[in-house]
PDB file of C-alpha atoms in Angstrom:
ATOM      1  CA  MET A 222      79.163 136.922  99.280  1.00 88.00           C
ATOM      2  CA  ILE A 223      76.547 139.665  99.021  1.00 94.00           C
ATOM      3  CA  THR A 224      74.329 138.491 101.885  1.00 96.00           C
ATOM      4  CA  SER A 225      73.079 135.272 103.419  1.00 96.00           C
ATOM      5  CA  THR A 226      70.263 133.694 105.351  1.00 96.00           C
ATOM      6  CA  GLU A 227      70.092 130.534 107.377  1.00 95.00           C
ATOM      7  CA  ARG A 228      69.398 128.520 104.198  1.00 96.00           C
ATOM      8  CA  LEU A 229      70.873 130.640 101.390  1.00 98.00           C
ATOM      9  CA  VAL A 230      73.964 132.425 100.184  1.00 97.00           C
ATOM     10  CA  VAL A 231      73.498 135.312  97.763  1.00 98.00           C
ATOM     11  CA  ARG A 232      76.719 135.726  95.811  1.00 97.00           C
ATOM     12  CA  ASP A 233      78.154 136.933  92.540  1.00 97.00           C
ATOM     13  CA  TRP A 234      77.747 134.673  89.538  1.00 98.00           C
ATOM     14  CA  THR A 235      81.173 133.419  88.424  1.00 97.00           C
ATOM     15  CA  GLU A 236      82.698 131.990  85.280  1.00 97.00           C
ATOM     16  CA  SER A 237      83.073 128.572  86.914  1.00 97.00           C
ATOM     17  CA  PRO A 238      81.853 125.696  84.736  1.00 97.00           C
ATOM     18  CA  ASP A 239      79.050 124.932  87.223  1.00 97.00           C
ATOM     19  CA  ASP A 240      77.789 128.530  87.271  1.00 98.00           C
ATOM     20  CA  LEU A 241      78.007 128.894  83.495  1.00 98.00           C
ATOM     21  CA  ALA A 242      76.082 125.655  82.961  1.00 97.00           C
ATOM     22  CA  ARG A 243      73.404 126.732  85.427  1.00 97.00           C
ATOM     23  CA  ILE A 244      73.088 130.202  83.883  1.00 98.00           C
ATOM     24  CA  TYR A 245      72.565 128.629  80.483  1.00 98.00           C
ATOM     25  CA  ASP A 246      70.084 126.119  81.921  1.00 98.00           C
ATOM     26  CA  ILE A 247      68.033 128.944  83.474  1.00 97.00           C
ATOM     27  CA  TYR A 248      68.240 131.652  80.813  1.00 97.00           C
ATOM     28  CA  SER A 249      67.729 129.349  77.809  1.00 97.00           C
ATOM     29  CA  ARG A 250      64.323 128.153  79.051  1.00 96.00           C
ATOM     30  CA  ASP A 251      61.157 129.510  77.513  1.00 95.00           C
ATOM     31  CA  GLU A 252      59.293 128.994  80.797  1.00 94.00           C
ATOM     32  CA  VAL A 253      61.715 131.450  82.468  1.00 96.00           C
ATOM     33  CA  MET A 254      62.432 133.866  79.652  1.00 95.00           C
ATOM     34  CA  ARG A 255      58.846 134.475  78.567  1.00 94.00           C
ATOM     35  CA  TRP A 256      58.458 136.534  81.745  1.00 94.00           C
ATOM     36  CA  LEU A 257      61.654 138.531  81.119  1.00 93.00           C
ATOM     37  CA  GLY A 258      61.024 140.987  78.332  1.00 83.00           C
ATOM     38  CA  GLY A 259      58.788 138.507  76.545  1.00 79.00           C
ATOM     39  CA  GLY A 260      61.715 136.188  75.813  1.00 80.00           C
ATOM     40  CA  ALA A 261      64.196 138.737  74.501  1.00 84.00           C
ATOM     41  CA  GLY A 262      67.692 137.663  75.483  1.00 90.00           C
ATOM     42  CA  ARG A 263      66.939 133.938  75.691  1.00 95.00           C
ATOM     43  CA  MET A 264      70.200 132.047  75.329  1.00 97.00           C
ATOM     44  CA  THR A 265      70.537 129.604  72.449  1.00 97.00           C
ATOM     45  CA  ASP A 266      74.191 128.604  72.873  1.00 97.00           C
ATOM     46  CA  PRO A 267      75.971 127.616  76.123  1.00 97.00           C
ATOM     47  CA  ALA A 268      78.876 129.911  75.184  1.00 96.00           C
ATOM     48  CA  GLU A 269      76.561 132.877  75.748  1.00 97.00           C
ATOM     49  CA  ALA A 270      76.663 132.276  79.507  1.00 98.00           C
ATOM     50  CA  THR A 271      80.207 133.648  79.759  1.00 98.00           C
ATOM     51  CA  ASP A 272      79.182 136.804  77.931  1.00 97.00           C
ATOM     52  CA  ARG A 273      76.149 137.160  80.201  1.00 96.00           C
ATOM     53  CA  VAL A 274      78.250 136.963  83.388  1.00 97.00           C
ATOM     54  CA  ARG A 275      80.696 139.504  81.994  1.00 97.00           C
ATOM     55  CA  SER A 276      77.910 141.892  80.951  1.00 96.00           C
ATOM     56  CA  TRP A 277      76.334 141.660  84.424  1.00 96.00           C
ATOM     57  CA  ARG A 278      79.717 142.337  86.007  1.00 96.00           C
ATOM     58  CA  GLU A 279      80.304 145.399  83.785  1.00 96.00           C
ATOM     59  CA  ARG A 280      76.772 146.747  84.164  1.00 93.00           C
ATOM     60  CA  TYR A 281      76.792 146.592  87.956  1.00 95.00           C
ATOM     61  CA  ALA A 282      80.478 147.365  88.660  1.00 95.00           C
ATOM     62  CA  PRO A 283      79.776 151.089  89.218  1.00 94.00           C
ATOM     63  CA  TYR A 284      77.488 150.174  92.123  1.00 94.00           C
ATOM     64  CA  ALA A 285      80.302 148.458  94.086  1.00 91.00           C
ATOM     65  CA  GLY A 286      78.174 145.507  95.203  1.00 91.00           C
ATOM     66  CA  ARG A 287      75.205 147.556  96.420  1.00 95.00           C
ATOM     67  CA  TRP A 288      73.150 146.679  93.344  1.00 97.00           C
ATOM     68  CA  GLY A 289      73.454 143.827  90.931  1.00 97.00           C
ATOM     69  CA  LEU A 290      72.171 140.486  89.743  1.00 97.00           C
ATOM     70  CA  TRP A 291      73.394 137.661  91.951  1.00 98.00           C
ATOM     71  CA  ALA A 292      73.249 133.895  92.286  1.00 98.00           C
ATOM     72  CA  ILE A 293      70.973 132.329  94.897  1.00 98.00           C
ATOM     73  CA  GLU A 294      72.621 129.214  96.318  1.00 98.00           C
ATOM     74  CA  PRO A 295      71.064 127.011  98.992  1.00 97.00           C
ATOM     75  CA  ARG A 296      73.780 126.087 101.470  1.00 95.00           C
ATOM     76  CA  GLU A 297      73.142 122.341 101.188  1.00 90.00           C
ATOM     77  CA  ALA A 298      72.686 122.286  97.388  1.00 85.00           C
ATOM     78  CA  GLY A 299      76.160 123.422  96.375  1.00 85.00           C
ATOM     79  CA  ARG A 300      74.851 125.043  93.182  1.00 93.00           C
ATOM     80  CA  ALA A 301      72.818 128.076  92.267  1.00 97.00           C
ATOM     81  CA  VAL A 302      69.052 127.770  91.874  1.00 98.00           C
ATOM     82  CA  GLY A 303      68.496 131.150  90.260  1.00 98.00           C
ATOM     83  CA  SER A 304      69.115 134.862  90.514  1.00 98.00           C
ATOM     84  CA  VAL A 305      67.988 137.731  92.689  1.00 98.00           C
ATOM     85  CA  LEU A 306      68.446 141.303  91.537  1.00 98.00           C
ATOM     86  CA  LEU A 307      68.382 144.729  93.070  1.00 98.00           C
ATOM     87  CA  LYS A 308      68.992 147.652  90.740  1.00 97.00           C
ATOM     88  CA  PRO A 309      67.745 150.972  89.417  1.00 96.00           C
ATOM     89  CA  LEU A 310      64.779 150.451  87.106  1.00 96.00           C
ATOM     90  CA  PRO A 311      65.503 151.463  83.496  1.00 94.00           C
ATOM     91  CA  GLY A 312      63.285 154.318  82.319  1.00 93.00           C
ATOM     92  CA  ARG A 313      60.820 154.599  79.484  1.00 90.00           C
ATOM     93  CA  ASP A 314      63.730 154.456  77.018  1.00 89.00           C
ATOM     94  CA  GLY A 315      64.550 151.017  78.421  1.00 87.00           C
ATOM     95  CA  VAL A 316      68.139 152.000  79.210  1.00 88.00           C
ATOM     96  CA  THR A 317      68.600 155.099  81.366  1.00 92.00           C
ATOM     97  CA  PRO A 318      68.553 154.210  85.078  1.00 93.00           C
ATOM     98  CA  THR A 319      65.863 155.934  87.135  1.00 95.00           C
ATOM     99  CA  ASP A 320      65.853 156.727  90.848  1.00 95.00           C
ATOM    100  CA  ASP A 321      63.380 153.865  91.359  1.00 97.00           C
ATOM    101  CA  ILE A 322      64.918 150.664  92.726  1.00 98.00           C
ATOM    102  CA  GLU A 323      63.742 147.218  91.613  1.00 98.00           C
ATOM    103  CA  VAL A 324      63.933 143.854  93.323  1.00 98.00           C
ATOM    104  CA  GLY A 325      63.455 140.766  91.179  1.00 98.00           C
ATOM    105  CA  TRP A 326      64.103 137.047  90.944  1.00 98.00           C
ATOM    106  CA  HIS A 327      64.588 134.393  88.263  1.00 97.00           C
ATOM    107  CA  LEU A 328      64.534 130.759  89.365  1.00 97.00           C
ATOM    108  CA  HIS A 329      65.170 127.510  87.576  1.00 97.00           C
ATOM    109  CA  PRO A 330      61.867 125.585  87.385  1.00 96.00           C
ATOM    110  CA  ASP A 331      63.328 122.784  89.540  1.00 95.00           C
ATOM    111  CA  ALA A 332      63.896 125.306  92.342  1.00 96.00           C
ATOM    112  CA  GLN A 333      60.459 126.897  92.407  1.00 95.00           C
ATOM    113  CA  GLY A 334      58.129 126.332  95.318  1.00 95.00           C
ATOM    114  CA  HIS A 335      60.822 126.168  98.022  1.00 96.00           C
ATOM    115  CA  GLY A 336      60.689 129.799  99.171  1.00 97.00           C
ATOM    116  CA  TYR A 337      64.110 130.639  97.718  1.00 98.00           C
ATOM    117  CA  ALA A 338      62.972 133.714  95.778  1.00 98.00           C
ATOM    118  CA  THR A 339      61.138 135.167  98.770  1.00 98.00           C
ATOM    119  CA  GLU A 340      64.003 134.475 101.159  1.00 98.00           C
ATOM    120  CA  ALA A 341      66.724 135.849  98.871  1.00 98.00           C
ATOM    121  CA  ALA A 342      64.662 138.923  97.960  1.00 98.00           C
ATOM    122  CA  ARG A 343      63.906 139.617 101.617  1.00 97.00           C
ATOM    123  CA  ALA A 344      67.629 139.461 102.429  1.00 97.00           C
ATOM    124  CA  VAL A 345      68.636 141.938  99.704  1.00 97.00           C
ATOM    125  CA  LEU A 346      65.685 144.204 100.599  1.00 97.00           C
ATOM    126  CA  GLU A 347      66.711 144.347 104.255  1.00 96.00           C
ATOM    127  CA  ARG A 348      70.254 145.147 103.172  1.00 96.00           C
ATOM    128  CA  GLU A 349      69.009 147.911 100.847  1.00 97.00           C
ATOM    129  CA  PHE A 350      66.645 149.461 103.379  1.00 96.00           C
ATOM    130  CA  ALA A 351      69.567 149.647 105.824  1.00 95.00           C
ATOM    131  CA  THR A 352      71.216 152.119 103.397  1.00 94.00           C
ATOM    132  CA  GLY A 353      68.299 154.545 103.771  1.00 95.00           C
ATOM    133  CA  THR A 354      66.329 153.624 100.660  1.00 96.00           C
ATOM    134  CA  ARG A 355      62.672 154.434 101.345  1.00 96.00           C
ATOM    135  CA  GLN A 356      60.912 152.144  98.832  1.00 97.00           C
ATOM    136  CA  VAL A 357      61.614 149.371  96.346  1.00 98.00           C
ATOM    137  CA  TYR A 358      59.485 148.151  93.442  1.00 98.00           C
ATOM    138  CA  ALA A 359      58.889 144.750  91.873  1.00 98.00           C
ATOM    139  CA  VAL A 360      57.582 144.741  88.308  1.00 97.00           C
ATOM    140  CA  VAL A 361      55.953 141.632  86.912  1.00 97.00           C
ATOM    141  CA  MET A 362      54.521 140.760  83.516  1.00 95.00           C
ATOM    142  CA  ALA A 363      50.762 140.165  83.577  1.00 94.00           C
ATOM    143  CA  GLY A 364      49.996 136.490  84.077  1.00 95.00           C
ATOM    144  CA  ASN A 365      53.156 135.677  86.047  1.00 96.00           C
ATOM    145  CA  GLU A 366      51.210 134.581  89.106  1.00 96.00           C
ATOM    146  CA  PRO A 367      54.177 132.893  90.878  1.00 96.00           C
ATOM    147  CA  SER A 368      56.197 136.133  90.824  1.00 97.00           C
ATOM    148  CA  MET A 369      53.202 138.155  91.966  1.00 97.00           C
ATOM    149  CA  ALA A 370      52.814 135.697  94.853  1.00 97.00           C
ATOM    150  CA  VAL A 371      56.464 136.259  95.830  1.00 98.00           C
ATOM    151  CA  ALA A 372      55.895 140.024  95.844  1.00 98.00           C
ATOM    152  CA  ARG A 373      52.866 139.586  98.101  1.00 98.00           C
ATOM    153  CA  ARG A 374      54.778 137.250 100.460  1.00 97.00           C
ATOM    154  CA  LEU A 375      57.400 139.977 100.754  1.00 97.00           C
ATOM    155  CA  GLY A 376      54.668 142.301 102.005  1.00 97.00           C
ATOM    156  CA  MET A 377      54.650 144.364  98.828  1.00 98.00           C
ATOM    157  CA  THR A 378      51.520 146.279  97.883  1.00 97.00           C
ATOM    158  CA  HIS A 379      50.105 145.976  94.376  1.00 98.00           C
ATOM    159  CA  VAL A 380      49.768 149.501  92.954  1.00 97.00           C
ATOM    160  CA  GLY A 381      48.373 148.550  89.560  1.00 97.00           C
ATOM    161  CA  THR A 382      49.786 148.432  86.064  1.00 97.00           C
ATOM    162  CA  ARG A 383      52.451 151.012  85.230  1.00 96.00           C
ATOM    163  CA  THR A 384      54.408 151.905  82.099  1.00 95.00           C
ATOM    164  CA  ASP A 385      57.140 154.060  83.674  1.00 93.00           C
ATOM    165  CA  TRP A 386      59.989 151.625  83.070  1.00 95.00           C
ATOM    166  CA  TYR A 387      61.424 149.079  80.630  1.00 93.00           C
ATOM    167  CA  GLY A 388      60.593 151.064  77.528  1.00 91.00           C
ATOM    168  CA  GLY A 389      56.975 151.636  78.501  1.00 92.00           C
ATOM    169  CA  ALA A 390      56.030 147.965  78.877  1.00 92.00           C
ATOM    170  CA  GLU A 391      52.819 147.393  80.838  1.00 94.00           C
ATOM    171  CA  LEU A 392      53.922 145.803  84.093  1.00 96.00           C
ATOM    172  CA  GLU A 393      52.089 144.822  87.243  1.00 97.00           C
ATOM    173  CA  THR A 394      53.775 146.951  89.880  1.00 98.00           C
ATOM    174  CA  PHE A 395      54.311 146.245  93.566  1.00 98.00           C
ATOM    175  CA  VAL A 396      55.968 148.502  96.125  1.00 98.00           C
ATOM    176  CA  LEU A 397      57.497 147.926  99.543  1.00 97.00           C
ATOM    177  CA  ARG A 398      58.228 150.914 101.740  1.00 96.00           C
ATOM    178  CA  ALA A 399      60.986 150.785 104.354  1.00 89.00           C
ATOM    179  CA  ALA A 400      58.583 151.127 107.288  1.00 71.00           C
ATOM    180  CA  SER A 401      56.639 148.038 106.158  1.00 55.00           C
ATOM    181  CA  CYS A 402      59.666 145.786 105.695  1.00 53.00           C
ATOM    182  CA  THR A 403      59.425 143.019 108.277  1.00 49.00           C
ATOM    183  CA  ALA A 404      61.376 139.819 108.673  1.00 46.00           C
ATOM    184  CA  VAL A 405      59.419 136.568 108.584  1.00 41.00           C
TER     185      VAL A 405
END
């Protein structure tokens, strides 16, 4: 377990059949993937879920659990509803990690509107700010109003459109500074 709240457990994704099926169900959907790099990386075969879990594990292993992409699981649901991430933003080349930290979320459409993204993001933000990090960003594709609403509920400030990260993509950018992080 990475962290938890009264309602949620934030944990590593596993190669269990349930997790793999849910990963495929989330990351094969156009309504989810269109907001993630414009659909690049959308799964088309359930077998890709195993590769995805392994690539996440490899990518985030050097961070020893501090940063990663994790499953959000409501305690009473018994299955993941989506992902929350906390990681260094990739630079203008789209690959090289920067010193800027990103928080993000990807939910299955059947799990939206329950506050899961906000609650899970708040939990990983509080954990990160406890390490001494001074600010964290959320970057959102233009038009993704639900994700922008999550950022605002987290108390993040919209700082405009920036092209510093993800290969220079134009992204609506929000920032939360440690002093303004408050539990709700």
